[in-house]
Short mmCIF file of N, CA and C in Angstrom, two decimals:
data_model
loop_
_atom_site.label_atom_id
_atom_site.label_comp_id
_atom_site.label_asym_id
_atom_site.label_seq_id
_atom_site.Cartn_x
_atom_site.Cartn_y
_atom_site.Cartn_z
N MET A 480 -0.87 44.52 178.45
CA MET A 480 -1.11 45.98 177.78
C MET A 480 -2.12 46.95 177.42
N LYS A 481 -3.48 45.44 177.19
CA LYS A 481 -4.95 45.95 176.89
C LYS A 481 -5.61 46.78 178.32
N TRP A 482 -5.08 45.43 179.51
CA TRP A 482 -5.84 45.58 180.90
C TRP A 482 -5.18 47.47 181.42
N SER A 483 -4.10 47.62 181.26
CA SER A 483 -3.66 48.64 181.55
C SER A 483 -4.44 49.53 181.47
N LEU A 484 -4.79 49.88 179.96
CA LEU A 484 -5.36 50.88 178.79
C LEU A 484 -6.82 51.03 179.56
N ILE A 485 -7.28 49.80 179.35
CA ILE A 485 -8.74 50.13 180.46
C ILE A 485 -8.44 50.39 181.71
N ALA A 486 -7.93 50.41 182.67
CA ALA A 486 -7.47 50.87 184.08
C ALA A 486 -7.52 51.86 183.98
N LEU A 487 -6.71 52.91 183.12
CA LEU A 487 -6.06 54.42 182.88
C LEU A 487 -7.65 55.17 182.68
N LEU A 488 -8.62 54.56 181.37
CA LEU A 488 -9.42 55.00 181.05
C LEU A 488 -10.25 55.03 181.74
N THR A 489 -10.53 53.77 182.83
CA THR A 489 -11.67 53.86 184.02
C THR A 489 -11.46 55.62 184.99
N PHE A 490 -9.71 55.00 185.29
CA PHE A 490 -9.81 56.28 185.96
C PHE A 490 -9.73 57.44 185.68
N PHE A 491 -9.39 58.05 184.65
CA PHE A 491 -9.62 59.38 183.63
C PHE A 491 -11.14 59.14 184.21
N ALA A 492 -12.29 58.09 183.37
CA ALA A 492 -13.82 59.11 183.63
C ALA A 492 -14.18 59.24 184.87
N THR A 493 -13.37 58.77 186.03
CA THR A 493 -14.06 58.07 187.38
C THR A 493 -13.02 59.86 187.41
N ALA A 494 -12.17 60.13 187.37
CA ALA A 494 -11.42 61.19 187.84
C ALA A 494 -12.86 62.76 187.39
N ALA A 495 -13.14 62.24 185.97
CA ALA A 495 -13.79 63.49 185.41
C ALA A 495 -15.17 63.66 186.04
N TYR A 496 -16.11 62.63 186.76
CA TYR A 496 -17.69 62.64 186.84
C TYR A 496 -17.38 63.43 188.75
N ALA A 497 -15.49 63.28 189.30
CA ALA A 497 -15.02 63.98 190.71
C ALA A 497 -15.11 65.28 190.75
N GLN A 498 -14.35 65.58 189.58
CA GLN A 498 -14.90 67.02 189.44
C GLN A 498 -16.20 68.09 188.81
N GLU A 499 -17.62 67.33 188.94
CA GLU A 499 -18.40 67.64 188.47
C GLU A 499 -19.46 68.34 189.93
N TYR A 500 -18.89 67.90 190.72
CA TYR A 500 -19.54 67.56 191.96
C TYR A 500 -18.37 68.81 192.99
N LYS A 501 -19.69 69.22 194.02
CA LYS A 501 -18.62 70.15 195.03
C LYS A 501 -19.50 70.19 196.41
N LEU A 502 -18.88 69.68 197.65
CA LEU A 502 -19.56 69.77 198.82
C LEU A 502 -19.96 70.71 199.30
N GLU A 503 -21.25 71.68 199.82
CA GLU A 503 -21.29 73.08 200.28
C GLU A 503 -21.86 72.20 201.69
N GLY A 504 -21.36 71.94 202.79
CA GLY A 504 -21.56 71.51 204.20
C GLY A 504 -22.42 70.37 203.71
N ASN A 505 -23.07 69.76 203.96
CA ASN A 505 -23.59 68.23 203.49
C ASN A 505 -24.22 68.02 202.11
N GLU A 506 -24.84 69.49 201.58
CA GLU A 506 -24.77 69.20 200.38
C GLU A 506 -24.01 69.41 198.93
N VAL A 507 -24.66 67.85 198.68
CA VAL A 507 -23.68 67.74 197.59
C VAL A 507 -24.02 68.23 196.15
N LYS A 508 -23.18 69.64 195.35
CA LYS A 508 -23.56 70.25 194.92
C LYS A 508 -23.50 69.36 192.87
N ILE A 509 -24.47 69.69 191.96
CA ILE A 509 -23.43 68.71 191.16
C ILE A 509 -23.95 69.83 190.10
N ALA A 510 -23.01 70.01 188.85
CA ALA A 510 -22.51 70.48 187.75
C ALA A 510 -23.51 70.53 186.77
N LYS A 511 -24.17 69.97 186.68
CA LYS A 511 -25.01 69.32 185.69
C LYS A 511 -26.61 69.95 186.28
N GLU A 512 -27.99 69.73 185.41
CA GLU A 512 -29.07 69.94 185.97
C GLU A 512 -29.78 68.43 185.86
N ILE A 513 -30.98 68.51 186.67
CA ILE A 513 -31.92 67.33 186.67
C ILE A 513 -33.16 67.82 185.96
N LEU A 514 -33.51 67.70 184.43
CA LEU A 514 -35.19 67.95 184.25
C LEU A 514 -35.94 66.96 183.90
N PHE A 515 -37.27 68.07 183.88
CA PHE A 515 -38.07 66.74 183.83
C PHE A 515 -39.26 67.45 182.83
N GLU A 516 -39.99 66.61 181.90
CA GLU A 516 -40.80 67.33 181.34
C GLU A 516 -41.93 67.71 182.22
N ALA A 517 -42.59 69.10 181.54
CA ALA A 517 -43.17 70.19 182.00
C ALA A 517 -44.21 69.51 182.82
N GLY A 518 -44.32 69.49 184.85
CA GLY A 518 -45.71 69.40 185.29
C GLY A 518 -46.13 67.96 185.02
N SER A 519 -44.44 67.73 184.75
CA SER A 519 -44.58 65.67 185.46
C SER A 519 -43.13 65.60 186.03
N GLU A 520 -43.05 64.56 186.49
CA GLU A 520 -42.34 63.65 187.29
C GLU A 520 -41.41 62.80 185.73
N LYS A 521 -41.59 62.59 184.86
CA LYS A 521 -40.93 62.27 183.80
C LYS A 521 -39.47 63.11 183.35
N LEU A 522 -38.21 62.49 183.52
CA LEU A 522 -37.30 62.87 183.76
C LEU A 522 -36.63 63.09 182.12
N LYS A 523 -36.15 64.22 182.08
CA LYS A 523 -35.54 64.31 180.52
C LYS A 523 -34.83 63.10 180.49
N PRO A 524 -33.79 62.68 179.40
CA PRO A 524 -32.78 62.21 179.27
C PRO A 524 -31.62 63.27 178.75
N GLU A 525 -32.07 64.15 179.10
CA GLU A 525 -30.52 65.01 179.51
C GLU A 525 -30.30 64.94 180.96
N SER A 526 -31.43 64.28 181.28
CA SER A 526 -30.93 64.36 183.18
C SER A 526 -29.95 63.31 183.16
N GLU A 527 -29.81 62.24 182.41
CA GLU A 527 -29.15 61.18 182.85
C GLU A 527 -27.22 61.48 183.14
N ALA A 528 -27.05 62.19 182.38
CA ALA A 528 -25.28 62.76 183.06
C ALA A 528 -25.24 63.29 184.35
N ALA A 529 -26.21 63.81 184.63
CA ALA A 529 -26.11 64.82 186.04
C ALA A 529 -26.24 63.65 187.25
N LEU A 530 -27.61 62.36 186.78
CA LEU A 530 -27.39 61.42 188.03
C LEU A 530 -26.31 60.69 187.67
N GLU A 531 -25.25 60.38 186.66
CA GLU A 531 -24.35 59.53 186.49
C GLU A 531 -23.02 60.36 187.50
N ILE A 532 -23.24 61.72 187.72
CA ILE A 532 -22.52 62.14 188.56
C ILE A 532 -22.68 61.57 189.68
N VAL A 533 -23.98 61.96 190.05
CA VAL A 533 -24.30 61.03 191.89
C VAL A 533 -24.45 59.76 192.18
N LYS A 534 -24.27 59.02 190.97
CA LYS A 534 -23.99 57.52 191.04
C LYS A 534 -22.72 56.73 191.42
N GLN A 535 -21.33 58.33 190.94
CA GLN A 535 -20.39 58.14 190.98
C GLN A 535 -19.71 58.78 192.49
N TYR A 536 -20.21 59.45 192.63
CA TYR A 536 -20.69 60.33 193.86
C TYR A 536 -20.07 58.84 195.01
N LEU A 537 -21.52 58.45 194.77
CA LEU A 537 -21.65 57.05 195.66
C LEU A 537 -20.99 56.24 195.75
N ALA A 538 -20.36 56.16 194.29
CA ALA A 538 -20.27 54.87 194.82
C ALA A 538 -17.89 54.76 195.39
N GLN A 539 -18.09 56.50 195.02
CA GLN A 539 -16.11 56.71 195.94
C GLN A 539 -16.33 56.93 197.27
N LYS A 540 -17.96 57.46 197.39
CA LYS A 540 -17.87 57.41 199.40
C LYS A 540 -19.37 56.76 199.46
N SER A 541 -18.68 55.20 199.94
CA SER A 541 -19.21 53.87 200.90
C SER A 541 -19.49 54.72 201.87
N TYR A 542 -18.46 55.51 202.64
CA TYR A 542 -19.44 55.74 203.82
C TYR A 542 -20.46 56.56 203.94
N ILE A 543 -21.16 57.03 202.98
CA ILE A 543 -22.12 58.05 202.86
C ILE A 543 -23.66 56.45 203.06
N SER A 544 -24.47 56.73 204.00
CA SER A 544 -25.57 55.25 203.90
C SER A 544 -26.47 55.67 203.60
N LEU A 545 -26.70 57.20 204.29
CA LEU A 545 -27.91 57.79 203.07
C LEU A 545 -28.07 59.23 202.74
N LEU A 546 -28.56 59.00 201.53
CA LEU A 546 -28.19 60.54 200.47
C LEU A 546 -29.54 60.70 200.71
N ARG A 547 -30.30 62.40 200.97
CA ARG A 547 -31.34 62.73 200.63
C ARG A 547 -31.26 63.36 199.12
N VAL A 548 -32.27 63.24 198.65
CA VAL A 548 -32.74 63.83 197.13
C VAL A 548 -34.05 64.24 197.00
N GLU A 549 -33.48 65.56 197.51
CA GLU A 549 -35.02 66.74 197.42
C GLU A 549 -35.44 67.58 196.40
N CYS A 550 -36.80 67.50 195.93
CA CYS A 550 -36.99 68.18 195.03
C CYS A 550 -38.11 69.17 195.72
N HIS A 551 -38.12 69.94 194.61
CA HIS A 551 -39.01 71.45 194.85
C HIS A 551 -39.13 71.96 194.07
N THR A 552 -40.23 72.77 193.89
CA THR A 552 -41.09 73.18 192.83
C THR A 552 -41.24 74.51 193.17
N ASP A 553 -42.51 75.58 191.98
CA ASP A 553 -42.04 76.73 192.35
C ASP A 553 -44.14 77.07 192.64
N ILE A 554 -44.12 78.72 192.59
CA ILE A 554 -45.29 78.29 193.48
C ILE A 554 -46.75 78.62 192.63
N SER A 555 -46.02 78.08 191.39
CA SER A 555 -47.05 78.05 190.67
C SER A 555 -47.76 76.18 190.79
N GLY A 556 -49.15 76.10 190.78
CA GLY A 556 -49.87 74.69 190.54
C GLY A 556 -49.75 74.62 191.71
N GLU A 557 -51.10 73.77 191.92
CA GLU A 557 -52.28 73.59 193.25
C GLU A 557 -51.18 72.14 194.21
N ALA A 558 -50.61 71.57 193.01
CA ALA A 558 -50.33 70.07 193.51
C ALA A 558 -48.89 70.18 193.38
N SER A 559 -48.22 71.39 193.73
CA SER A 559 -47.24 71.06 193.55
C SER A 559 -46.31 70.05 194.76
N GLN A 560 -46.56 70.26 195.78
CA GLN A 560 -46.29 69.15 196.96
C GLN A 560 -46.73 68.06 196.43
N LEU A 561 -47.35 67.26 195.36
CA LEU A 561 -47.36 66.06 195.52
C LEU A 561 -46.29 65.78 194.20
N LEU A 562 -46.03 67.23 192.99
CA LEU A 562 -45.34 66.77 191.95
C LEU A 562 -43.93 66.79 192.68
N SER A 563 -43.32 67.43 193.73
CA SER A 563 -42.06 67.48 194.30
C SER A 563 -41.93 66.16 194.61
N GLU A 564 -43.06 65.52 195.34
CA GLU A 564 -43.04 63.86 195.99
C GLU A 564 -41.96 63.44 194.77
N LYS A 565 -42.86 63.08 193.85
CA LYS A 565 -43.14 61.86 192.50
C LYS A 565 -41.64 61.90 191.49
N ARG A 566 -41.69 63.41 191.91
CA ARG A 566 -40.04 63.98 190.75
C ARG A 566 -38.59 63.44 192.05
N ALA A 567 -38.70 63.35 193.49
CA ALA A 567 -37.74 62.98 194.00
C ALA A 567 -37.91 61.70 193.96
N LEU A 568 -39.06 60.62 194.15
CA LEU A 568 -39.17 58.62 194.17
C LEU A 568 -38.21 59.12 192.77
N ALA A 569 -38.92 59.65 191.39
CA ALA A 569 -38.48 59.13 189.99
C ALA A 569 -36.75 59.42 189.93
N VAL A 570 -36.16 60.48 190.50
CA VAL A 570 -35.03 60.67 190.14
C VAL A 570 -34.12 59.00 191.65
N CYS A 571 -34.44 58.71 192.63
CA CYS A 571 -34.47 57.73 193.36
C CYS A 571 -34.49 56.55 192.18
N LYS A 572 -35.56 56.10 192.33
CA LYS A 572 -35.73 55.07 191.05
C LYS A 572 -34.95 54.98 190.24
N LYS A 573 -34.42 56.32 189.28
CA LYS A 573 -33.90 55.84 187.86
C LYS A 573 -32.23 55.38 188.67
N LEU A 574 -31.78 56.26 189.57
CA LEU A 574 -30.85 56.13 190.86
C LEU A 574 -30.65 54.49 190.94
N VAL A 575 -31.34 54.26 191.56
CA VAL A 575 -31.44 52.69 191.73
C VAL A 575 -31.33 51.73 189.70
N GLU A 576 -31.95 52.04 189.11
CA GLU A 576 -31.74 51.72 188.18
C GLU A 576 -30.20 51.92 187.45
N MET A 577 -29.72 52.43 187.49
CA MET A 577 -28.68 53.13 187.17
C MET A 577 -27.33 51.97 188.23
N GLY A 578 -27.91 51.54 189.33
CA GLY A 578 -26.80 50.45 190.01
C GLY A 578 -26.57 51.21 191.32
N VAL A 579 -27.33 52.44 191.76
CA VAL A 579 -27.25 52.41 193.57
C VAL A 579 -28.32 51.50 194.10
N ASP A 580 -27.73 50.80 195.23
CA ASP A 580 -28.32 50.50 196.58
C ASP A 580 -29.84 51.76 196.37
N CYS A 581 -30.32 51.09 197.01
CA CYS A 581 -31.52 52.13 196.98
C CYS A 581 -31.87 51.82 198.55
N LYS A 582 -31.20 51.48 199.32
CA LYS A 582 -30.94 51.38 200.93
C LYS A 582 -30.83 52.73 201.06
N ARG A 583 -29.67 53.46 200.11
CA ARG A 583 -28.44 54.67 200.09
C ARG A 583 -29.51 55.55 199.36
N LEU A 584 -30.77 55.66 199.71
CA LEU A 584 -31.44 56.71 198.91
C LEU A 584 -32.61 56.98 199.70
N ILE A 585 -33.09 58.54 200.03
CA ILE A 585 -34.41 58.89 200.50
C ILE A 585 -34.80 59.87 199.58
N ALA A 586 -36.20 59.68 199.69
CA ALA A 586 -36.94 60.87 198.35
C ALA A 586 -37.45 61.60 199.32
N VAL A 587 -37.92 62.95 199.01
CA VAL A 587 -38.13 63.75 200.06
C VAL A 587 -38.78 64.63 199.00
N GLY A 588 -39.99 65.35 199.52
CA GLY A 588 -40.73 66.45 198.26
C GLY A 588 -40.84 67.78 199.65
N PHE A 589 -40.37 69.19 198.66
CA PHE A 589 -40.51 69.88 199.87
C PHE A 589 -41.85 70.83 199.18
N GLY A 590 -42.15 70.70 198.15
CA GLY A 590 -43.06 71.44 196.99
C GLY A 590 -42.72 72.84 197.01
N ASN A 591 -43.44 73.56 197.33
CA ASN A 591 -42.98 75.15 197.51
C ASN A 591 -42.89 75.93 198.28
N SER A 592 -42.21 75.02 199.19
CA SER A 592 -42.39 75.66 200.78
C SER A 592 -40.67 76.40 201.16
N LYS A 593 -39.47 76.11 200.16
CA LYS A 593 -37.98 76.77 200.28
C LYS A 593 -37.51 77.12 199.07
N PRO A 594 -38.23 78.34 198.96
CA PRO A 594 -37.94 79.06 197.67
C PRO A 594 -36.75 79.22 197.68
N VAL A 595 -35.85 79.34 197.28
CA VAL A 595 -35.00 80.08 196.77
C VAL A 595 -34.59 81.65 195.57
N ALA A 596 -35.42 82.39 195.13
CA ALA A 596 -35.70 82.52 194.05
C ALA A 596 -37.28 83.70 194.41
N ASP A 597 -37.54 84.78 194.33
CA ASP A 597 -38.99 85.24 194.56
C ASP A 597 -40.14 84.86 193.65
N ASN A 598 -40.24 84.19 192.30
CA ASN A 598 -41.29 83.48 191.54
C ASN A 598 -41.70 84.86 190.57
N SER A 599 -41.05 85.63 190.48
CA SER A 599 -41.64 87.22 189.61
C SER A 599 -41.37 87.01 188.03
N SER A 600 -40.45 86.04 187.80
CA SER A 600 -39.88 85.95 186.17
C SER A 600 -40.27 84.33 186.87
N PRO A 601 -39.51 84.45 185.00
CA PRO A 601 -39.65 82.91 184.96
C PRO A 601 -38.30 82.66 185.14
N GLU A 602 -37.05 82.93 184.98
CA GLU A 602 -35.98 82.68 185.72
C GLU A 602 -36.42 82.28 186.98
N ALA A 603 -36.83 83.23 187.68
CA ALA A 603 -36.57 82.94 189.11
C ALA A 603 -37.28 81.72 190.14
N LYS A 604 -38.81 81.11 189.05
CA LYS A 604 -39.37 80.41 189.08
C LYS A 604 -38.55 78.96 188.60
N ALA A 605 -38.03 79.14 187.26
CA ALA A 605 -36.95 78.34 187.55
C ALA A 605 -35.83 77.80 187.92
N GLN A 606 -35.40 78.75 189.04
CA GLN A 606 -34.54 78.61 190.09
C GLN A 606 -35.39 77.78 191.40
N ASN A 607 -36.13 77.92 191.21
CA ASN A 607 -37.27 77.36 192.85
C ASN A 607 -37.37 75.84 192.51
N ARG A 608 -37.11 75.70 191.21
CA ARG A 608 -37.69 74.00 190.34
C ARG A 608 -36.24 73.53 190.61
N ARG A 609 -35.78 72.73 190.71
CA ARG A 609 -34.91 72.17 191.34
C ARG A 609 -35.25 70.47 192.04
N VAL A 610 -33.49 69.97 192.03
CA VAL A 610 -33.50 68.88 192.91
C VAL A 610 -32.59 69.14 193.53
N SER A 611 -32.37 69.20 194.75
CA SER A 611 -31.09 68.85 195.53
C SER A 611 -30.47 67.53 196.25
N PHE A 612 -29.04 67.54 196.73
CA PHE A 612 -28.67 66.09 196.89
C PHE A 612 -28.35 66.33 198.45
N PHE A 613 -28.50 65.49 199.54
CA PHE A 613 -27.82 65.64 201.23
C PHE A 613 -27.47 64.89 201.46
N ASN A 614 -26.58 64.76 202.09
CA ASN A 614 -25.66 63.99 202.65
C ASN A 614 -26.68 63.29 204.05
N ALA A 615 -27.60 62.42 204.52
CA ALA A 615 -28.18 61.98 205.79
C ALA A 615 -27.41 61.87 206.73
N ALA A 616 -26.64 61.10 206.10
CA ALA A 616 -26.55 59.61 206.76
C ALA A 616 -24.86 59.33 206.96
N LEU A 617 -24.00 59.42 207.76
CA LEU A 617 -22.47 58.65 207.85
C LEU A 617 -22.63 57.16 208.33
N ARG A 618 -22.20 56.44 207.67
CA ARG A 618 -22.23 55.03 208.32
C ARG A 618 -23.33 54.57 209.25
N ASP A 619 -24.19 55.29 208.60
CA ASP A 619 -25.55 54.90 209.68
C ASP A 619 -26.38 55.35 210.71
N ARG A 620 -25.09 56.62 210.66
CA ARG A 620 -25.46 57.44 211.92
C ARG A 620 -26.06 59.06 210.57
N LEU A 621 -27.41 59.68 211.08
CA LEU A 621 -27.57 60.54 210.80
C LEU A 621 -27.16 62.15 211.35
N ILE A 622 -26.71 62.93 210.17
CA ILE A 622 -25.76 63.79 210.25
C ILE A 622 -26.64 64.46 211.32
N GLY A 623 -25.68 65.33 212.25
CA GLY A 623 -26.02 66.42 212.89
C GLY A 623 -27.24 67.17 213.62
N GLY A 624 -27.70 65.30 213.72
CA GLY A 624 -28.71 65.37 214.74
C GLY A 624 -30.15 65.16 213.70
N MET A 625 -30.08 66.33 212.61
CA MET A 625 -31.53 66.32 211.76
C MET A 625 -31.64 65.06 211.36
N PRO A 626 -33.37 65.61 211.03
CA PRO A 626 -33.65 64.18 210.49
C PRO A 626 -33.69 63.60 209.02
N ALA A 627 -33.66 62.05 209.10
CA ALA A 627 -32.82 61.63 207.49
C ALA A 627 -33.84 62.86 206.43
N ASP A 628 -35.15 62.99 207.06
CA ASP A 628 -36.06 63.76 205.37
C ASP A 628 -35.79 65.36 205.20
N GLY A 629 -34.94 65.44 206.15
CA GLY A 629 -34.58 67.16 206.24
C GLY A 629 -35.88 67.87 206.17
N GLY A 630 -36.94 67.61 207.07
CA GLY A 630 -37.83 68.35 207.07
C GLY A 630 -39.27 68.58 206.35
N GLY A 631 -38.61 67.65 205.69
CA GLY A 631 -40.02 67.61 203.95
C GLY A 631 -40.86 66.34 204.39
N LYS A 632 -40.86 65.47 203.05
CA LYS A 632 -41.98 64.85 203.13
C LYS A 632 -41.79 63.59 202.25
N VAL A 633 -41.19 63.01 203.02
CA VAL A 633 -40.98 61.08 202.43
C VAL A 633 -41.95 60.92 201.33
N ALA A 634 -41.29 60.42 199.66
CA ALA A 634 -42.17 60.69 199.09
C ALA A 634 -42.21 59.01 198.67
N GLY A 635 -41.94 57.78 199.46
CA GLY A 635 -42.33 57.04 198.59
C GLY A 635 -40.92 55.92 198.77
N ASN A 636 -40.66 54.47 199.26
CA ASN A 636 -39.60 54.15 199.01
C ASN A 636 -39.24 53.61 197.76
N ALA A 637 -37.77 53.73 197.49
CA ALA A 637 -37.07 53.58 196.77
C ALA A 637 -37.18 52.11 196.05
N CYS A 638 -37.20 51.39 197.26
CA CYS A 638 -36.44 49.93 196.74
C CYS A 638 -38.09 49.04 196.63
N ASN A 639 -39.77 50.08 196.04
CA ASN A 639 -40.31 49.40 195.75
C ASN A 639 -40.34 49.54 194.38
#
């Protein structure tokens, strides 16, 4: 009886995470945000729930052999490219710490090169400061002939 209850609870916990993402093309969109300390690559504690969703996604989709973690910044700051790279690597390292195989992650920084808003207001800048997740390879084959880095700068190795 005890094991049946544990199995049932595990099933519902996994199902709850599965509903918190959706696929748009190769992008894995999650319902929760990943947040950092201002001007830093230090993850805020409230980011853990979002990263748990990503972890569960990869656990359920073993055929996804490479997930690209993209970090973007707003227009402000001279070091926006470097900050985006450090943040991408921090996200990957946290996922590894949570049990994700480091070989399934690639950290890529885009700086402020791909804005989704015009940076004219604090709200618009906040939209540009984001973390995105893209399926980059299935069963060790790159998707759609795109490079694994998606055109950004690889931030480093999540395995180190």
